[in-house]
JSON list of C-alpha atoms in Angstrom, two decimals:
[
{"chain": "A", "resi": 16, "resn": "UNK", "atom": "CA", "xyz": [-0.05, 0.02, -0.05]},
{"chain": "A", "resi": 17, "resn": "UNK", "atom": "CA", "xyz": [0.92, 3.60, -0.55]},
{"chain": "A", "resi": 18, "resn": "UNK", "atom": "CA", "xyz": [0.50, 6.05, 2.50]},
{"chain": "A", "resi": 19, "resn": "UNK", "atom": "CA", "xyz": [-0.57, 9.49, 1.35]},
{"chain": "A", "resi": 20, "resn": "UNK", "atom": "CA", "xyz": [-1.63, 12.59, 3.03]},
{"chain": "A", "resi": 21, "resn": "UNK", "atom": "CA", "xyz": [-5.35, 12.65, 2.49]},
{"chain": "A", "resi": 22, "resn": "UNK", "atom": "CA", "xyz": [-4.93, 16.05, 0.53]},
{"chain": "A", "resi": 23, "resn": "UNK", "atom": "CA", "xyz": [-2.59, 13.86, -1.95]},
{"chain": "A", "resi": 24, "resn": "UNK", "atom": "CA", "xyz": [-4.99, 11.36, -1.98]},
{"chain": "A", "resi": 25, "resn": "UNK", "atom": "CA", "xyz": [-7.99, 13.78, -2.84]},
{"chain": "A", "resi": 26, "resn": "UNK", "atom": "CA", "xyz": [-5.98, 15.54, -5.65]},
{"chain": "A", "resi": 27, "resn": "UNK", "atom": "CA", "xyz": [-4.98, 12.26, -7.10]},
{"chain": "A", "resi": 28, "resn": "UNK", "atom": "CA", "xyz": [-8.72, 11.24, -7.05]},
{"chain": "A", "resi": 29, "resn": "UNK", "atom": "CA", "xyz": [-9.95, 14.41, -8.51]},
{"chain": "A", "resi": 30, "resn": "UNK", "atom": "CA", "xyz": [-7.00, 14.05, -11.48]},
{"chain": "A", "resi": 31, "resn": "UNK", "atom": "CA", "xyz": [-8.45, 10.78, -11.95]},
{"chain": "A", "resi": 32, "resn": "UNK", "atom": "CA", "xyz": [-5.31, 9.08, -11.23]},
{"chain": "A", "resi": 33, "resn": "UNK", "atom": "CA", "xyz": [-5.70, 5.49, -9.70]},
{"chain": "A", "resi": 34, "resn": "UNK", "atom": "CA", "xyz": [-6.02, 5.55, -6.12]},
{"chain": "A", "resi": 35, "resn": "UNK", "atom": "CA", "xyz": [-5.86, 1.58, -5.82]},
{"chain": "A", "resi": 36, "resn": "UNK", "atom": "CA", "xyz": [-3.94, 0.77, -2.90]},
{"chain": "A", "resi": 37, "resn": "UNK", "atom": "CA", "xyz": [-3.41, 4.13, -1.58]},
{"chain": "A", "resi": 38, "resn": "UNK", "atom": "CA", "xyz": [-4.02, 4.83, 2.12]},
{"chain": "A", "resi": 39, "resn": "UNK", "atom": "CA", "xyz": [-4.56, 7.99, 4.09]},
{"chain": "A", "resi": 40, "resn": "UNK", "atom": "CA", "xyz": [-4.56, 7.88, 8.18]},
{"chain": "A", "resi": 41, "resn": "UNK", "atom": "CA", "xyz": [-6.94, 10.41, 9.53]},
{"chain": "A", "resi": 42, "resn": "UNK", "atom": "CA", "xyz": [-7.50, 11.43, 12.89]},
{"chain": "A", "resi": 43, "resn": "UNK", "atom": "CA", "xyz": [-10.40, 14.07, 13.93]},
{"chain": "A", "resi": 44, "resn": "UNK", "atom": "CA", "xyz": [-10.91, 16.78, 16.67]},
{"chain": "A", "resi": 45, "resn": "UNK", "atom": "CA", "xyz": [-7.52, 17.84, 17.78]},
{"chain": "A", "resi": 46, "resn": "UNK", "atom": "CA", "xyz": [-6.38, 16.09, 20.78]},
{"chain": "A", "resi": 47, "resn": "UNK", "atom": "CA", "xyz": [-3.32, 16.73, 22.72]},
{"chain": "A", "resi": 48, "resn": "UNK", "atom": "CA", "xyz": [-2.64, 13.02, 23.02]},
{"chain": "A", "resi": 49, "resn": "UNK", "atom": "CA", "xyz": [-2.03, 13.17, 19.32]},
{"chain": "A", "resi": 50, "resn": "UNK", "atom": "CA", "xyz": [1.32, 14.64, 20.40]},
{"chain": "A", "resi": 51, "resn": "UNK", "atom": "CA", "xyz": [2.36, 11.99, 23.20]},
{"chain": "A", "resi": 52, "resn": "UNK", "atom": "CA", "xyz": [0.54, 8.66, 22.02]},
{"chain": "A", "resi": 53, "resn": "UNK", "atom": "CA", "xyz": [0.07, 9.00, 18.13]},
{"chain": "A", "resi": 54, "resn": "UNK", "atom": "CA", "xyz": [2.95, 10.73, 16.99]},
{"chain": "A", "resi": 55, "resn": "UNK", "atom": "CA", "xyz": [5.86, 8.48, 18.22]},
{"chain": "A", "resi": 56, "resn": "UNK", "atom": "CA", "xyz": [4.01, 5.67, 16.64]},
{"chain": "A", "resi": 57, "resn": "UNK", "atom": "CA", "xyz": [3.74, 7.70, 13.16]},
{"chain": "A", "resi": 58, "resn": "UNK", "atom": "CA", "xyz": [7.68, 8.33, 13.37]},
{"chain": "A", "resi": 59, "resn": "UNK", "atom": "CA", "xyz": [8.57, 5.02, 14.31]},
{"chain": "A", "resi": 60, "resn": "UNK", "atom": "CA", "xyz": [6.72, 3.53, 11.13]},
{"chain": "A", "resi": 61, "resn": "UNK", "atom": "CA", "xyz": [7.07, 6.73, 9.07]},
{"chain": "A", "resi": 62, "resn": "UNK", "atom": "CA", "xyz": [3.49, 6.93, 8.51]},
{"chain": "A", "resi": 63, "resn": "UNK", "atom": "CA", "xyz": [2.05, 10.33, 7.22]},
{"chain": "A", "resi": 64, "resn": "UNK", "atom": "CA", "xyz": [-1.21, 11.28, 8.78]},
{"chain": "A", "resi": 65, "resn": "UNK", "atom": "CA", "xyz": [-4.14, 13.83, 8.08]},
{"chain": "A", "resi": 66, "resn": "UNK", "atom": "CA", "xyz": [-5.33, 15.67, 11.51]},
{"chain": "A", "resi": 67, "resn": "UNK", "atom": "CA", "xyz": [-8.55, 17.29, 11.27]},
{"chain": "A", "resi": 68, "resn": "UNK", "atom": "CA", "xyz": [-9.11, 20.39, 13.93]},
{"chain": "A", "resi": 69, "resn": "UNK", "atom": "CA", "xyz": [-11.81, 21.60, 15.55]},
{"chain": "A", "resi": 70, "resn": "UNK", "atom": "CA", "xyz": [-10.32, 25.00, 15.61]},
{"chain": "A", "resi": 71, "resn": "UNK", "atom": "CA", "xyz": [-12.64, 26.72, 18.33]},
{"chain": "A", "resi": 72, "resn": "UNK", "atom": "CA", "xyz": [-11.81, 24.20, 20.84]},
{"chain": "A", "resi": 73, "resn": "UNK", "atom": "CA", "xyz": [-8.27, 24.57, 20.92]},
{"chain": "A", "resi": 74, "resn": "UNK", "atom": "CA", "xyz": [-6.56, 24.69, 24.48]},
{"chain": "A", "resi": 75, "resn": "UNK", "atom": "CA", "xyz": [-9.84, 23.18, 25.99]},
{"chain": "A", "resi": 76, "resn": "UNK", "atom": "CA", "xyz": [-11.28, 20.09, 27.49]},
{"chain": "A", "resi": 77, "resn": "UNK", "atom": "CA", "xyz": [-13.76, 18.32, 25.55]},
{"chain": "A", "resi": 78, "resn": "UNK", "atom": "CA", "xyz": [-16.00, 15.52, 26.34]},
{"chain": "A", "resi": 79, "resn": "UNK", "atom": "CA", "xyz": [-16.04, 12.69, 23.70]},
{"chain": "A", "resi": 80, "resn": "UNK", "atom": "CA", "xyz": [-19.09, 10.71, 22.47]},
{"chain": "A", "resi": 81, "resn": "UNK", "atom": "CA", "xyz": [-18.28, 8.03, 25.08]},
{"chain": "A", "resi": 82, "resn": "UNK", "atom": "CA", "xyz": [-18.09, 10.29, 28.06]},
{"chain": "A", "resi": 83, "resn": "UNK", "atom": "CA", "xyz": [-14.17, 10.63, 28.16]},
{"chain": "A", "resi": 84, "resn": "UNK", "atom": "CA", "xyz": [-12.76, 14.21, 28.92]},
{"chain": "A", "resi": 85, "resn": "UNK", "atom": "CA", "xyz": [-9.83, 14.86, 27.07]},
{"chain": "A", "resi": 86, "resn": "UNK", "atom": "CA", "xyz": [-7.70, 17.98, 26.58]},
{"chain": "A", "resi": 87, "resn": "UNK", "atom": "CA", "xyz": [-7.22, 19.38, 22.96]},
{"chain": "A", "resi": 88, "resn": "UNK", "atom": "CA", "xyz": [-4.11, 20.98, 21.41]},
{"chain": "A", "resi": 89, "resn": "UNK", "atom": "CA", "xyz": [-3.34, 24.65, 22.43]},
{"chain": "A", "resi": 90, "resn": "UNK", "atom": "CA", "xyz": [-2.73, 26.99, 19.23]},
{"chain": "A", "resi": 91, "resn": "UNK", "atom": "CA", "xyz": [1.06, 27.02, 20.02]},
{"chain": "A", "resi": 92, "resn": "UNK", "atom": "CA", "xyz": [1.32, 23.02, 20.43]},
{"chain": "A", "resi": 93, "resn": "UNK", "atom": "CA", "xyz": [-0.95, 22.92, 16.91]},
{"chain": "A", "resi": 94, "resn": "UNK", "atom": "CA", "xyz": [1.73, 25.39, 15.28]},
{"chain": "A", "resi": 95, "resn": "UNK", "atom": "CA", "xyz": [4.40, 22.95, 16.22]},
{"chain": "A", "resi": 96, "resn": "UNK", "atom": "CA", "xyz": [2.37, 19.79, 15.45]},
{"chain": "A", "resi": 97, "resn": "UNK", "atom": "CA", "xyz": [1.51, 20.89, 12.12]},
{"chain": "A", "resi": 98, "resn": "UNK", "atom": "CA", "xyz": [5.08, 21.66, 11.21]},
{"chain": "A", "resi": 99, "resn": "UNK", "atom": "CA", "xyz": [5.87, 18.03, 11.44]},
{"chain": "A", "resi": 100, "resn": "UNK", "atom": "CA", "xyz": [6.79, 16.53, 8.00]},
{"chain": "A", "resi": 101, "resn": "UNK", "atom": "CA", "xyz": [4.60, 13.60, 8.84]},
{"chain": "A", "resi": 102, "resn": "UNK", "atom": "CA", "xyz": [1.45, 15.54, 9.72]},
{"chain": "A", "resi": 103, "resn": "UNK", "atom": "CA", "xyz": [-1.00, 17.82, 7.84]},
{"chain": "A", "resi": 104, "resn": "UNK", "atom": "CA", "xyz": [-3.79, 19.53, 9.59]},
{"chain": "A", "resi": 105, "resn": "UNK", "atom": "CA", "xyz": [-6.86, 20.31, 7.98]},
{"chain": "A", "resi": 106, "resn": "UNK", "atom": "CA", "xyz": [-10.36, 22.02, 9.04]},
{"chain": "A", "resi": 107, "resn": "UNK", "atom": "CA", "xyz": [-13.04, 20.21, 10.88]},
{"chain": "A", "resi": 108, "resn": "UNK", "atom": "CA", "xyz": [-15.34, 23.25, 11.78]},
{"chain": "A", "resi": 109, "resn": "UNK", "atom": "CA", "xyz": [-14.84, 25.74, 14.54]},
{"chain": "A", "resi": 110, "resn": "UNK", "atom": "CA", "xyz": [-17.12, 24.13, 17.17]},
{"chain": "A", "resi": 111, "resn": "UNK", "atom": "CA", "xyz": [-17.89, 20.89, 16.01]},
{"chain": "A", "resi": 112, "resn": "UNK", "atom": "CA", "xyz": [-21.81, 21.17, 15.49]},
{"chain": "A", "resi": 113, "resn": "UNK", "atom": "CA", "xyz": [-24.18, 19.20, 13.33]},
{"chain": "A", "resi": 114, "resn": "UNK", "atom": "CA", "xyz": [-24.28, 21.01, 10.29]},
{"chain": "A", "resi": 115, "resn": "UNK", "atom": "CA", "xyz": [-27.33, 19.76, 9.06]},
{"chain": "A", "resi": 116, "resn": "UNK", "atom": "CA", "xyz": [-29.00, 21.55, 11.74]},
{"chain": "A", "resi": 117, "resn": "UNK", "atom": "CA", "xyz": [-27.67, 25.12, 10.86]},
{"chain": "A", "resi": 118, "resn": "UNK", "atom": "CA", "xyz": [-28.66, 27.36, 8.60]},
{"chain": "A", "resi": 119, "resn": "UNK", "atom": "CA", "xyz": [-26.64, 27.20, 5.31]},
{"chain": "A", "resi": 120, "resn": "UNK", "atom": "CA", "xyz": [-25.07, 30.73, 6.53]},
{"chain": "A", "resi": 121, "resn": "UNK", "atom": "CA", "xyz": [-24.08, 29.35, 10.26]},
{"chain": "A", "resi": 122, "resn": "UNK", "atom": "CA", "xyz": [-22.68, 26.08, 8.34]},
{"chain": "A", "resi": 123, "resn": "UNK", "atom": "CA", "xyz": [-20.52, 28.31, 5.77]},
{"chain": "A", "resi": 124, "resn": "UNK", "atom": "CA", "xyz": [-19.22, 30.68, 9.01]},
{"chain": "A", "resi": 125, "resn": "UNK", "atom": "CA", "xyz": [-18.29, 27.19, 10.86]},
{"chain": "A", "resi": 126, "resn": "UNK", "atom": "CA", "xyz": [-16.65, 25.50, 7.74]},
{"chain": "A", "resi": 127, "resn": "UNK", "atom": "CA", "xyz": [-14.68, 28.62, 6.29]},
{"chain": "A", "resi": 128, "resn": "UNK", "atom": "CA", "xyz": [-13.94, 29.95, 10.08]},
{"chain": "A", "resi": 129, "resn": "UNK", "atom": "CA", "xyz": [-11.87, 26.63, 10.64]},
{"chain": "A", "resi": 130, "resn": "UNK", "atom": "CA", "xyz": [-10.11, 26.90, 7.39]},
{"chain": "A", "resi": 131, "resn": "UNK", "atom": "CA", "xyz": [-9.08, 30.70, 7.87]},
{"chain": "A", "resi": 132, "resn": "UNK", "atom": "CA", "xyz": [-7.78, 29.40, 11.39]},
{"chain": "A", "resi": 133, "resn": "UNK", "atom": "CA", "xyz": [-5.84, 26.54, 10.07]},
{"chain": "A", "resi": 134, "resn": "UNK", "atom": "CA", "xyz": [-4.15, 28.40, 7.32]},
{"chain": "A", "resi": 135, "resn": "UNK", "atom": "CA", "xyz": [-3.39, 31.11, 9.90]},
{"chain": "A", "resi": 136, "resn": "UNK", "atom": "CA", "xyz": [-1.50, 28.81, 12.13]},
{"chain": "A", "resi": 137, "resn": "UNK", "atom": "CA", "xyz": [-0.34, 26.01, 9.76]},
{"chain": "A", "resi": 138, "resn": "UNK", "atom": "CA", "xyz": [0.10, 28.13, 6.42]},
{"chain": "A", "resi": 139, "resn": "UNK", "atom": "CA", "xyz": [-0.69, 27.05, 3.08]},
{"chain": "A", "resi": 140, "resn": "UNK", "atom": "CA", "xyz": [-4.03, 26.02, 1.64]},
{"chain": "A", "resi": 141, "resn": "UNK", "atom": "CA", "xyz": [-6.17, 23.54, 3.40]},
{"chain": "A", "resi": 142, "resn": "UNK", "atom": "CA", "xyz": [-8.86, 22.67, 0.75]},
{"chain": "A", "resi": 143, "resn": "UNK", "atom": "CA", "xyz": [-10.25, 19.32, 2.47]},
{"chain": "A", "resi": 144, "resn": "UNK", "atom": "CA", "xyz": [-12.69, 19.15, 5.05]},
{"chain": "A", "resi": 145, "resn": "UNK", "atom": "CA", "xyz": [-14.28, 16.77, 7.62]},
{"chain": "A", "resi": 146, "resn": "UNK", "atom": "CA", "xyz": [-18.03, 17.03, 8.43]},
{"chain": "A", "resi": 147, "resn": "UNK", "atom": "CA", "xyz": [-18.07, 16.84, 12.37]},
{"chain": "A", "resi": 148, "resn": "UNK", "atom": "CA", "xyz": [-19.39, 13.43, 13.12]},
{"chain": "A", "resi": 149, "resn": "UNK", "atom": "CA", "xyz": [-19.80, 13.05, 9.54]},
{"chain": "A", "resi": 150, "resn": "UNK", "atom": "CA", "xyz": [-23.18, 15.16, 9.43]},
{"chain": "A", "resi": 151, "resn": "UNK", "atom": "CA", "xyz": [-23.99, 17.19, 6.54]},
{"chain": "A", "resi": 152, "resn": "UNK", "atom": "CA", "xyz": [-26.72, 18.72, 4.62]},
{"chain": "A", "resi": 153, "resn": "UNK", "atom": "CA", "xyz": [-27.18, 18.82, 0.64]},
{"chain": "A", "resi": 154, "resn": "UNK", "atom": "CA", "xyz": [-26.86, 22.40, 0.80]},
{"chain": "A", "resi": 155, "resn": "UNK", "atom": "CA", "xyz": [-23.57, 22.06, 2.64]},
{"chain": "A", "resi": 156, "resn": "UNK", "atom": "CA", "xyz": [-22.49, 19.83, 0.06]},
{"chain": "A", "resi": 157, "resn": "UNK", "atom": "CA", "xyz": [-23.48, 21.77, -2.79]},
{"chain": "A", "resi": 158, "resn": "UNK", "atom": "CA", "xyz": [-21.65, 24.75, -1.24]},
{"chain": "A", "resi": 159, "resn": "UNK", "atom": "CA", "xyz": [-18.17, 23.10, -0.81]},
{"chain": "A", "resi": 160, "resn": "UNK", "atom": "CA", "xyz": [-18.86, 21.93, -4.61]},
{"chain": "A", "resi": 161, "resn": "UNK", "atom": "CA", "xyz": [-19.48, 25.47, -5.85]},
{"chain": "A", "resi": 162, "resn": "UNK", "atom": "CA", "xyz": [-16.54, 26.95, -3.97]},
{"chain": "A", "resi": 163, "resn": "UNK", "atom": "CA", "xyz": [-12.90, 27.11, -5.72]},
{"chain": "A", "resi": 164, "resn": "UNK", "atom": "CA", "xyz": [-11.29, 27.02, -2.31]},
{"chain": "A", "resi": 165, "resn": "UNK", "atom": "CA", "xyz": [-12.60, 23.17, -1.40]},
{"chain": "A", "resi": 166, "resn": "UNK", "atom": "CA", "xyz": [-11.35, 20.45, -3.22]},
{"chain": "A", "resi": 167, "resn": "UNK", "atom": "CA", "xyz": [-13.04, 17.46, -1.33]},
{"chain": "A", "resi": 168, "resn": "UNK", "atom": "CA", "xyz": [-14.59, 16.34, 2.01]},
{"chain": "A", "resi": 169, "resn": "UNK", "atom": "CA", "xyz": [-14.59, 13.15, 4.01]},
{"chain": "A", "resi": 170, "resn": "UNK", "atom": "CA", "xyz": [-17.65, 11.52, 5.95]},
{"chain": "A", "resi": 171, "resn": "UNK", "atom": "CA", "xyz": [-17.94, 8.84, 8.44]},
{"chain": "A", "resi": 172, "resn": "UNK", "atom": "CA", "xyz": [-19.61, 6.68, 6.13]},
{"chain": "A", "resi": 173, "resn": "UNK", "atom": "CA", "xyz": [-17.90, 3.30, 5.95]},
{"chain": "A", "resi": 174, "resn": "UNK", "atom": "CA", "xyz": [-16.33, 2.17, 2.62]},
{"chain": "A", "resi": 175, "resn": "UNK", "atom": "CA", "xyz": [-13.50, 2.47, 0.04]},
{"chain": "A", "resi": 176, "resn": "UNK", "atom": "CA", "xyz": [-13.05, 5.06, -2.22]},
{"chain": "A", "resi": 177, "resn": "UNK", "atom": "CA", "xyz": [-13.77, 4.34, -5.98]},
{"chain": "A", "resi": 178, "resn": "UNK", "atom": "CA", "xyz": [-13.89, 5.82, -9.15]},
{"chain": "A", "resi": 179, "resn": "UNK", "atom": "CA", "xyz": [-17.67, 6.66, -8.96]},
{"chain": "A", "resi": 180, "resn": "UNK", "atom": "CA", "xyz": [-17.00, 8.24, -5.39]},
{"chain": "A", "resi": 181, "resn": "UNK", "atom": "CA", "xyz": [-18.11, 11.94, -4.86]},
{"chain": "A", "resi": 182, "resn": "UNK", "atom": "CA", "xyz": [-15.06, 14.02, -3.67]},
{"chain": "A", "resi": 183, "resn": "UNK", "atom": "CA", "xyz": [-17.40, 15.82, -1.34]},
{"chain": "A", "resi": 184, "resn": "UNK", "atom": "CA", "xyz": [-18.68, 12.67, 0.28]},
{"chain": "A", "resi": 185, "resn": "UNK", "atom": "CA", "xyz": [-15.86, 10.39, 0.66]},
{"chain": "A", "resi": 186, "resn": "UNK", "atom": "CA", "xyz": [-15.94, 7.33, 2.93]},
{"chain": "A", "resi": 187, "resn": "UNK", "atom": "CA", "xyz": [-13.62, 6.56, 5.46]},
{"chain": "A", "resi": 188, "resn": "UNK", "atom": "CA", "xyz": [-13.05, 3.32, 7.63]},
{"chain": "A", "resi": 189, "resn": "UNK", "atom": "CA", "xyz": [-13.19, 3.49, 11.36]},
{"chain": "A", "resi": 190, "resn": "UNK", "atom": "CA", "xyz": [-10.23, 1.73, 13.25]},
{"chain": "A", "resi": 191, "resn": "UNK", "atom": "CA", "xyz": [-10.14, 1.55, 17.00]},
{"chain": "A", "resi": 192, "resn": "UNK", "atom": "CA", "xyz": [-8.95, -0.25, 20.03]},
{"chain": "A", "resi": 193, "resn": "UNK", "atom": "CA", "xyz": [-11.40, -3.16, 19.24]},
{"chain": "A", "resi": 194, "resn": "UNK", "atom": "CA", "xyz": [-10.69, -3.58, 15.78]},
{"chain": "A", "resi": 195, "resn": "UNK", "atom": "CA", "xyz": [-8.52, -6.96, 15.34]},
{"chain": "A", "resi": 196, "resn": "UNK", "atom": "CA", "xyz": [-5.85, -7.17, 12.70]},
{"chain": "A", "resi": 197, "resn": "UNK", "atom": "CA", "xyz": [-8.09, -9.72, 10.72]},
{"chain": "A", "resi": 198, "resn": "UNK", "atom": "CA", "xyz": [-10.78, -7.00, 10.37]},
{"chain": "A", "resi": 199, "resn": "UNK", "atom": "CA", "xyz": [-8.40, -4.34, 9.41]},
{"chain": "A", "resi": 200, "resn": "UNK", "atom": "CA", "xyz": [-6.86, -6.49, 6.74]},
{"chain": "A", "resi": 201, "resn": "UNK", "atom": "CA", "xyz": [-10.56, -7.33, 5.33]},
{"chain": "A", "resi": 202, "resn": "UNK", "atom": "CA", "xyz": [-11.50, -3.54, 5.59]},
{"chain": "A", "resi": 203, "resn": "UNK", "atom": "CA", "xyz": [-8.54, -3.02, 2.91]},
{"chain": "A", "resi": 204, "resn": "UNK", "atom": "CA", "xyz": [-9.23, -5.71, 0.89]},
{"chain": "A", "resi": 205, "resn": "UNK", "atom": "CA", "xyz": [-12.10, -6.58, -1.63]},
{"chain": "A", "resi": 206, "resn": "UNK", "atom": "CA", "xyz": [-13.64, -8.34, 1.14]},
{"chain": "A", "resi": 207, "resn": "UNK", "atom": "CA", "xyz": [-14.82, -5.07, 2.44]},
{"chain": "A", "resi": 208, "resn": "UNK", "atom": "CA", "xyz": [-18.53, -5.81, 1.54]},
{"chain": "A", "resi": 209, "resn": "UNK", "atom": "CA", "xyz": [-18.57, -8.95, 3.45]},
{"chain": "A", "resi": 210, "resn": "UNK", "atom": "CA", "xyz": [-16.80, -7.31, 6.42]},
{"chain": "A", "resi": 211, "resn": "UNK", "atom": "CA", "xyz": [-19.60, -4.76, 6.66]},
{"chain": "A", "resi": 212, "resn": "UNK", "atom": "CA", "xyz": [-22.22, -7.28, 6.76]},
{"chain": "A", "resi": 213, "resn": "UNK", "atom": "CA", "xyz": [-20.69, -9.06, 9.30]},
{"chain": "A", "resi": 214, "resn": "UNK", "atom": "CA", "xyz": [-19.61, -6.22, 11.85]},
{"chain": "A", "resi": 215, "resn": "UNK", "atom": "CA", "xyz": [-21.89, -3.24, 10.58]}
]
């Protein structure tokens, strides 16, 4: 497999180049544990990773959907983190709302605000978005598609990227502490359909 930052994979996809056996590792939200727990593993195996940042929650404590309280990166820590050669940081909204419940104006403020924040701290153009918890409206997707600033977006819908995939509704595969290596291999293979039927 070829490991790529997500922005590179999305550009290859948009250029109609093959992304078969290309993999992007992604993390959401902006937790401080990325530096202490994740980065050493990425460095050990030389794995690039894409990290989606909820910019309005930098330097705070957040409660996950599992009820766990976690610290987020500060602005200064984010600046150092995104300068690492294996890391790219991309926007994930400012406050992690359900974009489908917001007016289009409010959703655009969340999306564009997070892009401006990331570009201000990390520099460069940041053109791939992650919908918070995968929630979006058709209006939000249409906005991203109609804006020259955005090249794609990812959901939390399970699946592999295929030539027929929508660049603004790209699926991802969740991997957590309960994922076995056999399940992980099945996810990356042509057996994904069987995996999805068995494990949901």
